[in-house]
């Protein structure tokens, strides 16, 4: 088995030497041995552990969560680690979707306020009747801008779904996309999601129809051919991040 100095491990893992020393202090990473002069020596097992830690950090795991994962990662079986990791990531999906809902609602408030503040000011000092103080009227049907970059003839990249309804819509998409086998970019640039045979095509069609009503910039096609059941999702330029965040990026 190869051995590495702390500098070599830093170069190979992407973690700084100071981060490696900190991880050693909290028990996440331990040198395999030390030289007679006291220099830390690491091995391939350390690099593998650091790759696992980097993946967990990338997915938003806290040091406490990573420490818990690492405590079982050193075992002989992957199954318990993967199940624990899956539970953590699933919880983080729910947290992220809740934040998206809150930020979308806040974005709608900001847009309404910006529209109100763009009008002519009162003739005189600010007061109860001026746009600086009075709340802007809001409507559930007011489109919430999500991104820019449409062509002149494209529908605006905006969603008219009420913020309170977004968690249920996200749950509907999760139930559909749990059946995804793979994702790829179609020749026309749209996203193609291959679905397994257990997918309820009727439920898929209902979710697609509901999404099209509030997000007219999407185009959908459900296909059944020798490749199996597929969903193609098209969107104008500027909506790539929205497509990837909702349907997953192509492999």
Short mmCIF file of C-alpha atoms in Angstrom, two decimals:
data_model
loop_
_atom_site.label_atom_id
_atom_site.label_comp_id
_atom_site.label_asym_id
_atom_site.label_seq_id
_atom_site.Cartn_x
_atom_site.Cartn_y
_atom_site.Cartn_z
CA UNK A 1 0.00 0.00 0.00
CA UNK A 2 1.31 3.44 -0.93
CA UNK A 3 2.08 6.03 1.73
CA UNK A 4 1.84 9.81 1.55
CA UNK A 5 2.97 12.87 3.45
CA UNK A 6 0.41 15.41 4.60
CA UNK A 7 1.34 17.65 1.67
CA UNK A 8 0.80 14.84 -0.83
CA UNK A 9 -2.56 13.98 0.72
CA UNK A 10 -3.56 17.64 0.53
CA UNK A 11 -2.68 17.73 -3.18
CA UNK A 12 -4.55 14.49 -3.94
CA UNK A 13 -7.64 15.09 -1.80
CA UNK A 14 -8.26 18.81 -2.25
CA UNK A 15 -8.25 19.39 1.52
CA UNK A 16 -5.68 21.80 2.94
CA UNK A 17 -3.03 20.60 5.36
CA UNK A 18 -4.64 22.71 8.09
CA UNK A 19 -8.01 21.03 7.41
CA UNK A 20 -6.35 17.60 7.66
CA UNK A 21 -4.82 18.54 11.01
CA UNK A 22 -8.23 19.76 12.21
CA UNK A 23 -9.89 16.54 11.06
CA UNK A 24 -7.24 14.60 12.93
CA UNK A 25 -7.99 16.63 16.06
CA UNK A 26 -11.70 15.70 15.93
CA UNK A 27 -11.04 12.08 15.01
CA UNK A 28 -12.24 12.14 11.39
CA UNK A 29 -8.85 11.32 9.87
CA UNK A 30 -5.96 9.62 11.62
CA UNK A 31 -2.45 9.16 10.10
CA UNK A 32 -1.57 5.51 9.57
CA UNK A 33 1.79 6.14 11.27
CA UNK A 34 4.40 8.80 11.97
CA UNK A 35 8.06 8.98 11.06
CA UNK A 36 10.75 9.01 13.67
CA UNK A 37 10.78 12.78 13.36
CA UNK A 38 7.04 12.92 14.05
CA UNK A 39 5.83 13.64 10.50
CA UNK A 40 2.39 12.30 9.64
CA UNK A 41 2.19 9.44 7.14
CA UNK A 42 -1.07 8.51 5.43
CA UNK A 43 -2.15 5.61 3.22
CA UNK A 44 -4.66 4.82 0.46
CA UNK A 45 -7.35 4.12 3.05
CA UNK A 46 -7.02 7.74 4.20
CA UNK A 47 -7.50 9.00 0.64
CA UNK A 48 -10.61 6.86 0.26
CA UNK A 49 -11.99 8.17 3.55
CA UNK A 50 -11.29 11.77 2.50
CA UNK A 51 -13.08 11.19 -0.82
CA UNK A 52 -16.10 9.98 1.15
CA UNK A 53 -15.91 13.02 3.45
CA UNK A 54 -15.67 15.36 0.44
CA UNK A 55 -18.78 13.77 -1.08
CA UNK A 56 -20.71 14.17 2.18
CA UNK A 57 -19.61 17.83 2.47
CA UNK A 58 -20.68 18.44 -1.15
CA UNK A 59 -24.17 17.21 -0.24
CA UNK A 60 -24.42 19.58 2.72
CA UNK A 61 -23.70 17.17 5.58
CA UNK A 62 -22.52 18.77 8.81
CA UNK A 63 -19.34 17.67 10.58
CA UNK A 64 -21.51 15.91 13.16
CA UNK A 65 -23.33 14.00 10.39
CA UNK A 66 -20.06 13.20 8.62
CA UNK A 67 -18.54 11.90 11.86
CA UNK A 68 -21.54 9.62 12.29
CA UNK A 69 -21.23 8.36 8.71
CA UNK A 70 -17.49 7.79 8.99
CA UNK A 71 -17.99 5.77 12.17
CA UNK A 72 -19.85 3.12 10.16
CA UNK A 73 -18.01 3.66 6.85
CA UNK A 74 -14.94 1.94 8.29
CA UNK A 75 -16.90 -1.30 8.64
CA UNK A 76 -16.95 -4.29 6.33
CA UNK A 77 -20.33 -3.59 4.70
CA UNK A 78 -21.52 -0.74 2.47
CA UNK A 79 -25.23 -1.34 3.06
CA UNK A 80 -25.58 0.38 6.47
CA UNK A 81 -23.55 3.37 5.24
CA UNK A 82 -25.61 3.80 2.09
CA UNK A 83 -28.90 3.53 3.98
CA UNK A 84 -27.78 6.13 6.56
CA UNK A 85 -26.45 8.40 3.80
CA UNK A 86 -29.73 8.06 1.87
CA UNK A 87 -31.76 9.05 4.93
CA UNK A 88 -29.61 12.15 5.45
CA UNK A 89 -29.85 13.21 1.81
CA UNK A 90 -33.62 12.64 1.75
CA UNK A 91 -34.03 14.92 4.77
CA UNK A 92 -31.91 17.55 3.06
CA UNK A 93 -34.13 17.37 -0.04
CA UNK A 94 -37.14 18.23 2.10
CA UNK A 95 -35.24 21.09 3.74
CA UNK A 96 -34.10 22.44 0.37
CA UNK A 97 -37.60 22.29 -1.09
CA UNK A 98 -38.98 24.11 1.93
CA UNK A 99 -36.37 26.83 1.41
CA UNK A 100 -37.24 27.04 -2.30
CA UNK A 101 -40.91 27.56 -1.40
CA UNK A 102 -40.06 30.28 1.11
CA UNK A 103 -37.67 32.03 -1.29
CA UNK A 104 -40.20 31.86 -4.13
CA UNK A 105 -42.84 33.49 -1.94
CA UNK A 106 -40.31 36.12 -0.84
CA UNK A 107 -39.39 36.74 -4.49
CA UNK A 108 -43.06 37.38 -5.26
CA UNK A 109 -43.23 39.92 -2.43
CA UNK A 110 -40.09 41.66 -3.71
CA UNK A 111 -41.45 41.80 -7.26
CA UNK A 112 -44.73 43.30 -6.07
CA UNK A 113 -42.87 45.85 -3.92
CA UNK A 114 -40.51 46.75 -6.79
CA UNK A 115 -43.48 47.29 -9.09
CA UNK A 116 -45.15 49.54 -6.53
CA UNK A 117 -41.96 51.51 -5.81
CA UNK A 118 -41.36 52.12 -9.51
CA UNK A 119 -44.37 54.48 -9.65
CA UNK A 120 -44.32 58.22 -9.18
CA UNK A 121 -43.68 59.26 -5.57
CA UNK A 122 -46.07 61.39 -3.55
CA UNK A 123 -45.61 65.14 -3.65
CA UNK A 124 -44.26 65.64 -0.14
CA UNK A 125 -42.65 63.67 2.65
CA UNK A 126 -43.04 59.91 3.09
CA UNK A 127 -46.18 58.96 4.99
CA UNK A 128 -48.74 56.25 5.50
CA UNK A 129 -50.05 56.56 1.94
CA UNK A 130 -46.72 56.40 0.10
CA UNK A 131 -45.22 53.35 -1.60
CA UNK A 132 -42.34 53.27 0.89
CA UNK A 133 -44.70 52.33 3.72
CA UNK A 134 -47.83 50.76 2.20
CA UNK A 135 -47.69 47.04 1.44
CA UNK A 136 -48.07 46.17 -2.21
CA UNK A 137 -51.23 44.24 -3.04
CA UNK A 138 -50.47 40.61 -3.88
CA UNK A 139 -52.40 38.06 -5.89
CA UNK A 140 -52.10 34.28 -6.01
CA UNK A 141 -52.29 34.53 -9.79
CA UNK A 142 -49.34 36.93 -10.06
CA UNK A 143 -46.52 35.14 -11.91
CA UNK A 144 -43.39 34.58 -9.84
CA UNK A 145 -40.30 35.22 -11.99
CA UNK A 146 -37.77 32.40 -11.68
CA UNK A 147 -35.21 33.13 -14.39
CA UNK A 148 -34.46 35.37 -17.36
CA UNK A 149 -33.27 34.75 -20.89
CA UNK A 150 -36.38 34.08 -23.01
CA UNK A 151 -36.66 34.90 -26.66
CA UNK A 152 -39.27 37.50 -27.68
CA UNK A 153 -41.83 34.85 -28.75
CA UNK A 154 -41.18 32.42 -25.86
CA UNK A 155 -43.52 32.23 -22.87
CA UNK A 156 -41.93 34.01 -19.89
CA UNK A 157 -39.90 31.77 -17.61
CA UNK A 158 -42.30 32.22 -14.73
CA UNK A 159 -44.46 30.05 -12.49
CA UNK A 160 -47.99 31.00 -11.47
CA UNK A 161 -48.37 28.21 -8.92
CA UNK A 162 -49.31 29.48 -5.47
CA UNK A 163 -46.34 29.16 -3.05
CA UNK A 164 -48.47 27.12 -0.64
CA UNK A 165 -49.11 24.53 -3.37
CA UNK A 166 -45.45 24.04 -4.27
CA UNK A 167 -44.60 21.37 -1.64
CA UNK A 168 -47.43 19.15 -2.94
CA UNK A 169 -46.33 19.66 -6.55
CA UNK A 170 -42.73 18.79 -5.63
CA UNK A 171 -43.99 15.66 -3.88
CA UNK A 172 -45.92 14.71 -7.04
CA UNK A 173 -42.77 15.05 -9.12
CA UNK A 174 -40.74 13.06 -6.58
CA UNK A 175 -43.23 10.18 -6.82
CA UNK A 176 -42.79 10.21 -10.60
CA UNK A 177 -39.03 10.71 -10.70
CA UNK A 178 -38.45 7.92 -8.19
CA UNK A 179 -39.01 5.72 -11.25
CA UNK A 180 -36.23 7.40 -13.27
CA UNK A 181 -33.64 4.95 -14.60
CA UNK A 182 -31.46 7.45 -16.44
CA UNK A 183 -31.35 11.00 -17.77
CA UNK A 184 -29.77 12.16 -21.00
CA UNK A 185 -29.77 15.09 -23.41
CA UNK A 186 -31.94 14.45 -26.48
CA UNK A 187 -30.72 15.51 -29.97
CA UNK A 188 -32.94 18.60 -29.83
CA UNK A 189 -31.35 19.67 -26.53
CA UNK A 190 -34.27 18.66 -24.33
CA UNK A 191 -33.86 16.46 -21.27
CA UNK A 192 -34.98 12.84 -21.67
CA UNK A 193 -35.82 10.89 -18.53
CA UNK A 194 -36.07 7.11 -18.94
CA UNK A 195 -38.64 5.64 -16.54
CA UNK A 196 -39.05 2.09 -15.30
CA UNK A 197 -42.01 -0.14 -16.18
CA UNK A 198 -43.61 0.41 -12.76
CA UNK A 199 -44.42 4.06 -13.52
CA UNK A 200 -48.11 4.95 -13.53
CA UNK A 201 -48.39 6.64 -16.94
CA UNK A 202 -51.76 8.15 -15.99
CA UNK A 203 -50.28 9.76 -12.89
CA UNK A 204 -47.33 10.99 -14.97
CA UNK A 205 -49.70 12.59 -17.48
CA UNK A 206 -51.65 14.33 -14.71
CA UNK A 207 -48.50 15.81 -13.15
CA UNK A 208 -47.25 16.93 -16.57
CA UNK A 209 -50.60 18.60 -17.37
CA UNK A 210 -50.66 20.39 -14.01
CA UNK A 211 -47.08 21.61 -14.46
CA UNK A 212 -47.78 22.89 -17.96
CA UNK A 213 -50.69 24.97 -16.68
CA UNK A 214 -48.54 26.95 -14.24
CA UNK A 215 -45.20 26.82 -16.10
CA UNK A 216 -46.08 27.38 -19.76
CA UNK A 217 -42.42 27.70 -20.74
CA UNK A 218 -41.99 23.92 -20.32
CA UNK A 219 -42.76 21.52 -23.16
CA UNK A 220 -43.37 17.86 -22.36
CA UNK A 221 -43.59 14.67 -24.40
CA UNK A 222 -44.39 11.24 -22.96
CA UNK A 223 -43.06 8.49 -25.22
CA UNK A 224 -43.55 4.72 -25.23
CA UNK A 225 -41.27 2.89 -27.65
CA UNK A 226 -38.57 0.22 -27.82
CA UNK A 227 -36.54 2.18 -25.29
CA UNK A 228 -39.37 1.93 -22.76
CA UNK A 229 -41.34 4.78 -21.18
CA UNK A 230 -39.74 8.21 -21.36
CA UNK A 231 -40.44 11.82 -20.50
CA UNK A 232 -38.87 14.59 -22.58
CA UNK A 233 -38.70 18.03 -21.04
CA UNK A 234 -37.96 21.10 -23.14
CA UNK A 235 -37.46 24.68 -22.02
CA UNK A 236 -36.14 27.92 -23.55
CA UNK A 237 -32.59 29.16 -23.08
CA UNK A 238 -32.10 30.48 -19.58
CA UNK A 239 -34.15 27.75 -17.89
CA UNK A 240 -31.43 25.09 -17.81
CA UNK A 241 -30.90 25.35 -14.06
CA UNK A 242 -34.64 25.08 -13.41
CA UNK A 243 -34.88 21.93 -15.55
CA UNK A 244 -31.89 20.36 -13.78
CA UNK A 245 -33.14 21.26 -10.30
CA UNK A 246 -36.65 19.90 -10.89
CA UNK A 247 -35.97 16.86 -13.11
CA UNK A 248 -32.31 16.14 -12.40
CA UNK A 249 -29.28 16.77 -14.63
CA UNK A 250 -28.42 14.48 -17.58
CA UNK A 251 -25.84 11.82 -16.78
#
